[in-house]
Amino acid sequence: MVAVTQACAVFVTMTSLVLISIKFSYQPIMNWGQHATNFQEAPKPMLKLHSIKKPVQPINIKPLTIEPSLKPITVNPLVKQLPMEQPLHVTCSQNTKIVVLNRDRPHRQGDVLTAIVTARDQEGRPKTYGGDFFRARLIRDGSPQASSAGHIIDHDNGTYTVEFPLHWLGNVRIKIQLVHPSEAVKVLWRLRDIPNKIGFQCSFFDEKTKITEKRECFSSASPSLQPDQQCDLSKPEVNGTWFCQRPKKVPCTTIAKCRSSKDRVLGLVSQEEVKYFQKPHIEEELKNDVPLPIRVLEPELPTPPYLPACTWNMPDAQMKGFWLGKVWKSSVCNVRVFTPADIKRCLADKTVYMQGDSTLRQWYIRFKELLTLNITESGDYSVLEYGKNSYWNITIRYRFHYLPIQGKFWLPLSQLSYAADQLDTIQGGPNTVIVLGLWAHFTAEPLEVIQSRLYAIRLAIHRLLHRAPGTRVFVRTGTTREHKNGKLQHYLLRSDWLAYQITEMIREMFLGEPGVVVLDTWDMSVCQPGKDNVHPDQTMVDNELNVLLSYIC
């Protein structure tokens, strides 16, 4: 017990909580552009973020417009208000216990295995508040190995219920990992509300004078610059914001390319807070109360011999399932395994538009390999690509989403387009497939940035489906990713907790939307056979494509 206490004893501190809430105020709509006639004028929710205490000087964000006539979403804060007047006791993975309910009764295929997690601090005391961020898996021993994700319920009192559907026969083991203690999550909540944690560098080039200037740019207005010292390159129609330090010799309109530069996030955390993101507090496996495996028996009632086809009236089907070997099995609908010949028949006479980050580009690259596409046009920097299989009349188009970006490579803005704008240019129809995937490059931004962008995209999808019924639209969620050798900036700007917030927002924004399927890949990545990576291995990509194609064909 002494060793455990020393391993987890870092400190006890008095830390003020910054409680983030999302509120909406309303004002009349003045102008909705060329598409306003399709919608009845209505109050427009204006998103604002509020906090009890600002950790740094407040930064003025230009108001973002939100689409009308659609119910505002609410984001589960994932961590409740922590005690304000008593010491915080950091969750200790070695003292936190898992207890399996009904451990001695028979468990059968089709049942749900339930476990209770009780979070404890470094001294073994039960915690009285929630907010810990766990990752739960169920693994089958033997061959082929199987795995599935557990679903976690936070009771806000230091206890958590974890439910594991039992999809297969044999011996199973529970694996639960503490990704972040609630104290680290609280820090991430505070940091997420701060704009411009990542700086950008943009190049301005005047074709007439051949003058080039490089200037610092931001996803929100900079408080250190006066309005006349900044170029406001925002596009309110699509809820896009972009600001740059005004160049001296060329106009603002000559902006040509951008890339991310330095970040300032390390200056926003205290030395005590840094310890929350170090071992043994992060990415540590919890101890099970019974190390022996649990035996899953045959069901008492026969199971259906087959699953129904994946259709548009079951948009969350791929959220429920498991890995069997290297194949993802849905427990709701029939996710088929497609050969290259199957894919060609499935996509014959179709055009697939893909817009998003480089994780979605992996799909384009895999399609290019499987369909033997002839690349008739390709943009620089792999941000605009186009391929065609003339024999099967299949066209695949990929375009990178608009700023912001996390990466040191230059993005030519002439080849970029906001997703909402791009949707408005697509003719659509039953032979048109659209796949959107925006998440990885938004984790360092305030949540309102991606939320407002998604609102504009949802409205553009409504316009598309109104003029072209039968168009098939898919929106992809986030996945788990690698944490690079425990690098602090990586946790603070790209943590899985930040990505999961965006995933929850995508779910609530698009689940149940007529004509839209959410390709929810989070659970697939939590229990995937390969390693966590923002760019997962081919097994993961192939199975993601199997889910997509099962809905198309």
Tab-separated table of N, CA and C in Angstrom, residues 401-503:
chain	number	residue	atom	x	y	z
A	401	HIS	N	-10.689	20.511	-46.046
A	401	HIS	CA	-11.594	21.545	-45.545
A	401	HIS	C	-10.840	22.864	-45.370
A	402	TYR	N	-11.603	23.920	-45.150
A	402	TYR	CA	-11.003	25.240	-45.001
A	402	TYR	C	-10.340	25.366	-43.632
A	403	LEU	N	-9.584	26.433	-43.449
A	403	LEU	CA	-8.892	26.697	-42.198
A	403	LEU	C	-9.852	26.664	-41.015
A	404	PRO	N	-9.346	26.308	-39.803
A	404	PRO	CA	-7.953	26.206	-39.359
A	404	PRO	C	-7.332	24.847	-39.655
A	405	ILE	N	-6.012	24.782	-39.475
A	405	ILE	CA	-5.277	23.545	-39.678
A	405	ILE	C	-4.206	23.414	-38.603
A	406	GLN	N	-3.912	22.198	-38.222
A	406	GLN	CA	-2.795	21.918	-37.312
A	406	GLN	C	-1.728	21.194	-38.120
A	407	GLY	N	-0.739	21.921	-38.565
A	407	GLY	CA	0.322	21.323	-39.373
A	407	GLY	C	1.218	22.407	-39.926
A	408	LYS	N	2.463	22.062	-40.181
A	408	LYS	CA	3.443	23.041	-40.641
A	408	LYS	C	3.470	23.198	-42.163
A	409	PHE	N	2.664	22.419	-42.881
A	409	PHE	CA	2.687	22.508	-44.335
A	409	PHE	C	1.775	23.652	-44.790
A	410	TRP	N	2.142	24.256	-45.913
A	410	TRP	CA	1.379	25.379	-46.453
A	410	TRP	C	0.118	24.885	-47.154
A	411	LEU	N	-0.980	25.582	-46.930
A	411	LEU	CA	-2.237	25.273	-47.605
A	411	LEU	C	-2.567	26.404	-48.573
A	412	PRO	N	-2.650	26.112	-49.879
A	412	PRO	CA	-3.020	27.157	-50.850
A	412	PRO	C	-4.522	27.441	-50.768
A	413	LEU	N	-4.896	28.648	-50.413
A	413	LEU	CA	-6.305	28.958	-50.182
A	413	LEU	C	-7.125	28.914	-51.457
A	414	SER	N	-6.475	29.051	-52.609
A	414	SER	CA	-7.224	28.988	-53.870
A	414	SER	C	-7.820	27.609	-54.108
A	415	GLN	N	-7.263	26.586	-53.459
A	415	GLN	CA	-7.752	25.226	-53.639
A	415	GLN	C	-8.656	24.774	-52.493
A	416	LEU	N	-8.847	25.646	-51.509
A	416	LEU	CA	-9.684	25.300	-50.366
A	416	LEU	C	-11.074	25.905	-50.529
A	417	SER	N	-12.019	25.292	-49.835
A	417	SER	CA	-13.398	25.774	-49.885
A	417	SER	C	-14.088	25.357	-48.603
A	418	TYR	N	-14.928	26.245	-48.064
A	418	TYR	CA	-15.757	25.859	-46.926
A	418	TYR	C	-16.708	24.752	-47.362
A	419	ALA	N	-16.948	23.790	-46.485
A	419	ALA	CA	-17.813	22.659	-46.829
A	419	ALA	C	-19.212	23.125	-47.207
A	420	ALA	N	-19.738	24.117	-46.496
A	420	ALA	CA	-21.078	24.613	-46.821
A	420	ALA	C	-21.118	25.209	-48.222
A	421	ASP	N	-20.078	25.959	-48.597
A	421	ASP	CA	-20.012	26.504	-49.955
A	421	ASP	C	-19.932	25.401	-50.987
A	422	GLN	N	-19.131	24.385	-50.700
A	422	GLN	CA	-18.956	23.293	-51.649
A	422	GLN	C	-20.266	22.531	-51.856
A	423	LEU	N	-21.015	22.322	-50.781
A	423	LEU	CA	-22.304	21.635	-50.893
A	423	LEU	C	-23.258	22.402	-51.801
A	424	ASP	N	-23.174	23.713	-51.777
A	424	ASP	CA	-24.068	24.524	-52.611
A	424	ASP	C	-23.722	24.432	-54.092
A	425	THR	N	-22.526	23.947	-54.435
A	425	THR	CA	-22.139	23.819	-55.845
A	425	THR	C	-22.455	22.454	-56.430
A	426	ILE	N	-22.851	21.493	-55.577
A	426	ILE	CA	-23.062	20.122	-56.035
A	426	ILE	C	-24.490	19.961	-56.535
A	427	GLN	N	-24.617	19.387	-57.736
A	427	GLN	CA	-25.945	19.203	-58.323
A	427	GLN	C	-26.754	18.167	-57.541
A	428	GLY	N	-26.114	17.080	-57.129
A	428	GLY	CA	-26.780	16.070	-56.313
A	428	GLY	C	-27.643	15.128	-57.113
A	429	GLY	N	-28.318	14.228	-56.409
A	429	GLY	CA	-29.171	13.220	-57.025
A	429	GLY	C	-28.843	11.836	-56.515
A	430	PRO	N	-29.611	10.821	-56.921
A	430	PRO	CA	-29.430	9.458	-56.391
A	430	PRO	C	-28.056	8.849	-56.651
A	431	ASN	N	-27.350	9.331	-57.666
A	431	ASN	CA	-26.022	8.802	-57.964
A	431	ASN	C	-24.904	9.663	-57.389
A	432	THR	N	-25.241	10.513	-56.444
A	432	THR	CA	-24.254	11.375	-55.804
A	432	THR	C	-24.104	10.971	-54.340
A	433	VAL	N	-22.863	10.756	-53.913
A	433	VAL	CA	-22.543	10.405	-52.530
A	433	VAL	C	-21.620	11.486	-51.978
A	434	ILE	N	-21.942	11.980	-50.798
A	434	ILE	CA	-21.138	13.023	-50.165
A	434	ILE	C	-20.693	12.526	-48.798
A	435	VAL	N	-19.401	12.624	-48.518
A	435	VAL	CA	-18.844	12.223	-47.228
A	435	VAL	C	-18.089	13.405	-46.648
A	436	LEU	N	-18.462	13.806	-45.426
A	436	LEU	CA	-17.834	14.932	-44.748
A	436	LEU	C	-17.119	14.429	-43.496
A	437	GLY	N	-15.940	14.968	-43.229
A	437	GLY	CA	-15.192	14.563	-42.041
A	437	GLY	C	-14.332	15.696	-41.511
A	438	LEU	N	-14.888	16.498	-40.615
A	438	LEU	CA	-14.164	17.631	-40.028
A	438	LEU	C	-14.096	17.443	-38.519
A	439	TRP	N	-12.935	17.230	-37.976
A	439	TRP	CA	-12.788	17.139	-36.526
A	439	TRP	C	-11.350	17.331	-36.046
A	440	ALA	N	-10.388	16.669	-36.673
A	440	ALA	CA	-9.041	16.580	-36.115
A	440	ALA	C	-8.375	17.945	-35.960
A	441	HIS	N	-8.611	18.876	-36.880
A	441	HIS	CA	-7.933	20.161	-36.848
A	441	HIS	C	-8.692	21.211	-36.037
A	442	PHE	N	-9.802	20.797	-35.419
A	442	PHE	CA	-10.594	21.738	-34.626
A	442	PHE	C	-10.447	21.507	-33.125
A	443	THR	N	-9.651	20.536	-32.702
A	443	THR	CA	-9.562	20.223	-31.275
A	443	THR	C	-8.934	21.353	-30.466
A	444	ALA	N	-8.094	22.172	-31.085
A	444	ALA	CA	-7.441	23.265	-30.363
A	444	ALA	C	-8.265	24.539	-30.342
A	445	GLU	N	-9.407	24.535	-31.019
A	445	GLU	CA	-10.239	25.731	-31.111
A	445	GLU	C	-11.363	25.688	-30.084
A	446	PRO	N	-11.904	26.859	-29.704
A	446	PRO	CA	-13.113	26.849	-28.872
A	446	PRO	C	-14.206	26.029	-29.530
A	447	LEU	N	-15.017	25.384	-28.726
A	447	LEU	CA	-16.023	24.470	-29.264
A	447	LEU	C	-17.004	25.182	-30.194
A	448	GLU	N	-17.206	26.486	-29.975
A	448	GLU	CA	-18.151	27.215	-30.811
A	448	GLU	C	-17.681	27.303	-32.263
A	449	VAL	N	-16.375	27.183	-32.514
A	449	VAL	CA	-15.867	27.290	-33.875
A	449	VAL	C	-16.396	26.137	-34.724
A	450	ILE	N	-16.224	24.889	-34.245
A	450	ILE	CA	-16.709	23.746	-35.008
A	450	ILE	C	-18.225	23.664	-34.945
A	451	GLN	N	-18.827	24.059	-33.820
A	451	GLN	CA	-20.282	24.008	-33.721
A	451	GLN	C	-20.932	24.928	-34.745
A	452	SER	N	-20.436	26.153	-34.848
A	452	SER	CA	-21.001	27.098	-35.801
A	452	SER	C	-20.783	26.632	-37.234
A	453	ARG	N	-19.613	26.052	-37.497
A	453	ARG	CA	-19.334	25.541	-38.850
A	453	ARG	C	-20.296	24.406	-39.188
A	454	LEU	N	-20.582	23.534	-38.214
A	454	LEU	CA	-21.498	22.416	-38.462
A	454	LEU	C	-22.926	22.904	-38.699
A	455	TYR	N	-23.325	23.971	-38.001
A	455	TYR	CA	-24.651	24.528	-38.259
A	455	TYR	C	-24.782	24.955	-39.712
A	456	ALA	N	-23.775	25.659	-40.223
A	456	ALA	CA	-23.812	26.099	-41.611
A	456	ALA	C	-23.830	24.911	-42.568
A	457	ILE	N	-23.087	23.868	-42.237
A	457	ILE	CA	-23.073	22.665	-43.076
A	457	ILE	C	-24.445	21.999	-43.066
A	458	ARG	N	-25.059	21.924	-41.899
A	458	ARG	CA	-26.375	21.280	-41.823
A	458	ARG	C	-27.412	22.031	-42.662
A	459	LEU	N	-27.352	23.339	-42.631
A	459	LEU	CA	-28.273	24.121	-43.444
A	459	LEU	C	-28.012	23.913	-44.934
A	460	ALA	N	-26.730	23.813	-45.310
A	460	ALA	CA	-26.385	23.555	-46.709
A	460	ALA	C	-26.868	22.169	-47.148
A	461	ILE	N	-26.804	21.186	-46.232
A	461	ILE	CA	-27.333	19.852	-46.548
A	461	ILE	C	-28.842	19.924	-46.780
A	462	HIS	N	-29.535	20.704	-45.962
A	462	HIS	CA	-30.986	20.875	-46.168
A	462	HIS	C	-31.272	21.442	-47.546
A	463	ARG	N	-30.487	22.440	-47.960
A	463	ARG	CA	-30.696	23.028	-49.289
A	463	ARG	C	-30.432	21.993	-50.379
A	464	LEU	N	-29.370	21.214	-50.203
A	464	LEU	CA	-29.017	20.198	-51.198
A	464	LEU	C	-30.120	19.157	-51.333
A	465	LEU	N	-30.606	18.630	-50.208
A	465	LEU	CA	-31.630	17.586	-50.267
A	465	LEU	C	-32.969	18.145	-50.744
A	466	HIS	N	-33.185	19.445	-50.564
A	466	HIS	CA	-34.419	20.065	-51.058
A	466	HIS	C	-34.415	20.135	-52.587
A	467	ARG	N	-33.257	20.480	-53.181
A	467	ARG	CA	-33.203	20.615	-54.640
A	467	ARG	C	-32.858	19.296	-55.330
A	468	ALA	N	-32.277	18.337	-54.579
A	468	ALA	CA	-31.848	17.068	-55.187
A	468	ALA	C	-32.150	15.918	-54.241
A	469	PRO	N	-33.427	15.538	-54.090
A	469	PRO	CA	-33.756	14.406	-53.207
A	469	PRO	C	-33.039	13.142	-53.678
A	470	GLY	N	-32.681	12.314	-52.720
A	470	GLY	CA	-31.994	11.068	-53.051
A	470	GLY	C	-30.497	11.153	-52.947
A	471	THR	N	-29.951	12.361	-52.793
A	471	THR	CA	-28.516	12.497	-52.564
A	471	THR	C	-28.144	11.825	-51.241
A	472	ARG	N	-27.080	11.080	-51.243
A	472	ARG	CA	-26.684	10.335	-50.047
A	472	ARG	C	-25.569	11.089	-49.330
A	473	VAL	N	-25.849	11.488	-48.098
A	473	VAL	CA	-24.922	12.324	-47.330
A	473	VAL	C	-24.484	11.571	-46.077
A	474	PHE	N	-23.179	11.531	-45.855
A	474	PHE	CA	-22.596	10.878	-44.686
A	474	PHE	C	-21.724	11.887	-43.947
A	475	VAL	N	-21.796	11.862	-42.617
A	475	VAL	CA	-20.938	12.705	-41.786
A	475	VAL	C	-20.159	11.792	-40.842
A	476	ARG	N	-18.856	11.894	-40.890
A	476	ARG	CA	-17.977	11.013	-40.119
A	476	ARG	C	-17.596	11.671	-38.799
A	477	THR	N	-17.519	10.870	-37.731
A	477	THR	CA	-17.094	11.384	-36.430
A	477	THR	C	-15.583	11.245	-36.283
A	478	GLY	N	-15.096	11.562	-35.087
A	478	GLY	CA	-13.678	11.430	-34.796
A	478	GLY	C	-13.312	10.025	-34.351
A	479	THR	N	-12.017	9.839	-34.103
A	479	THR	CA	-11.484	8.567	-33.621
A	479	THR	C	-10.448	8.849	-32.543
A	480	THR	N	-10.044	7.786	-31.858
A	480	THR	CA	-8.923	7.921	-30.933
A	480	THR	C	-7.647	8.186	-31.725
A	481	ARG	N	-6.645	8.705	-31.035
A	481	ARG	CA	-5.392	9.006	-31.728
A	481	ARG	C	-4.209	8.707	-30.815
A	482	GLU	N	-3.031	8.674	-31.389
A	482	GLU	CA	-1.821	8.448	-30.609
A	482	GLU	C	-1.505	9.694	-29.781
A	483	HIS	N	-0.896	9.497	-28.627
A	483	HIS	CA	-0.379	10.594	-27.822
A	483	HIS	C	1.134	10.494	-27.860
A	484	LYS	N	1.756	11.463	-28.470
A	484	LYS	CA	3.159	11.361	-28.845
A	484	LYS	C	4.095	11.473	-27.649
A	485	ASN	N	4.438	10.313	-27.103
A	485	ASN	CA	5.426	10.225	-26.028
A	485	ASN	C	5.081	11.129	-24.847
A	486	GLY	N	3.789	11.297	-24.592
A	486	GLY	CA	3.377	12.096	-23.449
A	486	GLY	C	3.674	13.574	-23.581
A	487	LYS	N	3.836	14.090	-24.792
A	487	LYS	CA	4.156	15.499	-24.986
A	487	LYS	C	2.995	16.358	-24.506
A	488	LEU	N	3.287	17.308	-23.625
A	488	LEU	CA	2.235	18.077	-22.963
A	488	LEU	C	1.383	18.851	-23.966
A	489	GLN	N	2.001	19.506	-24.958
A	489	GLN	CA	1.207	20.257	-25.935
A	489	GLN	C	0.208	19.366	-26.649
A	490	HIS	N	0.600	18.129	-26.873
A	490	HIS	CA	-0.290	17.210	-27.586
A	490	HIS	C	-1.549	16.943	-26.768
A	491	TYR	N	-1.383	16.720	-25.459
A	491	TYR	CA	-2.552	16.499	-24.607
A	491	TYR	C	-3.431	17.740	-24.544
A	492	LEU	N	-2.815	18.895	-24.417
A	492	LEU	CA	-3.573	20.130	-24.217
A	492	LEU	C	-4.298	20.588	-25.472
A	493	LEU	N	-3.796	20.221	-26.652
A	493	LEU	CA	-4.379	20.701	-27.910
A	493	LEU	C	-5.057	19.606	-28.723
A	494	ARG	N	-4.724	18.325	-28.466
A	494	ARG	CA	-5.220	17.256	-29.340
A	494	ARG	C	-5.654	16.020	-28.565
A	495	SER	N	-5.958	16.182	-27.305
A	495	SER	CA	-6.330	15.033	-26.480
A	495	SER	C	-7.563	14.326	-27.029
A	496	ASP	N	-7.659	13.023	-26.731
A	496	ASP	CA	-8.861	12.266	-27.104
A	496	ASP	C	-10.115	12.856	-26.469
A	497	TRP	N	-9.995	13.445	-25.309
A	497	TRP	CA	-11.163	14.064	-24.677
A	497	TRP	C	-11.677	15.214	-25.529
A	498	LEU	N	-10.769	16.005	-26.107
A	498	LEU	CA	-11.173	17.097	-26.988
A	498	LEU	C	-11.842	16.553	-28.246
A	499	ALA	N	-11.287	15.481	-28.807
A	499	ALA	CA	-11.881	14.876	-29.995
A	499	ALA	C	-13.241	14.272	-29.688
A	500	TYR	N	-13.384	13.693	-28.494
A	500	TYR	CA	-14.664	13.080	-28.150
A	500	TYR	C	-15.758	14.130	-27.988
A	501	GLN	N	-15.422	15.316	-27.510
A	501	GLN	CA	-16.402	16.394	-27.446
A	501	GLN	C	-16.945	16.708	-28.834
A	502	ILE	N	-16.060	16.776	-29.819
A	502	ILE	CA	-16.498	17.051	-31.188
A	502	ILE	C	-17.348	15.898	-31.709
A	503	THR	N	-16.959	14.663	-31.387
A	503	THR	CA	-17.754	13.507	-31.801
A	503	THR	C	-19.164	13.582	-31.233
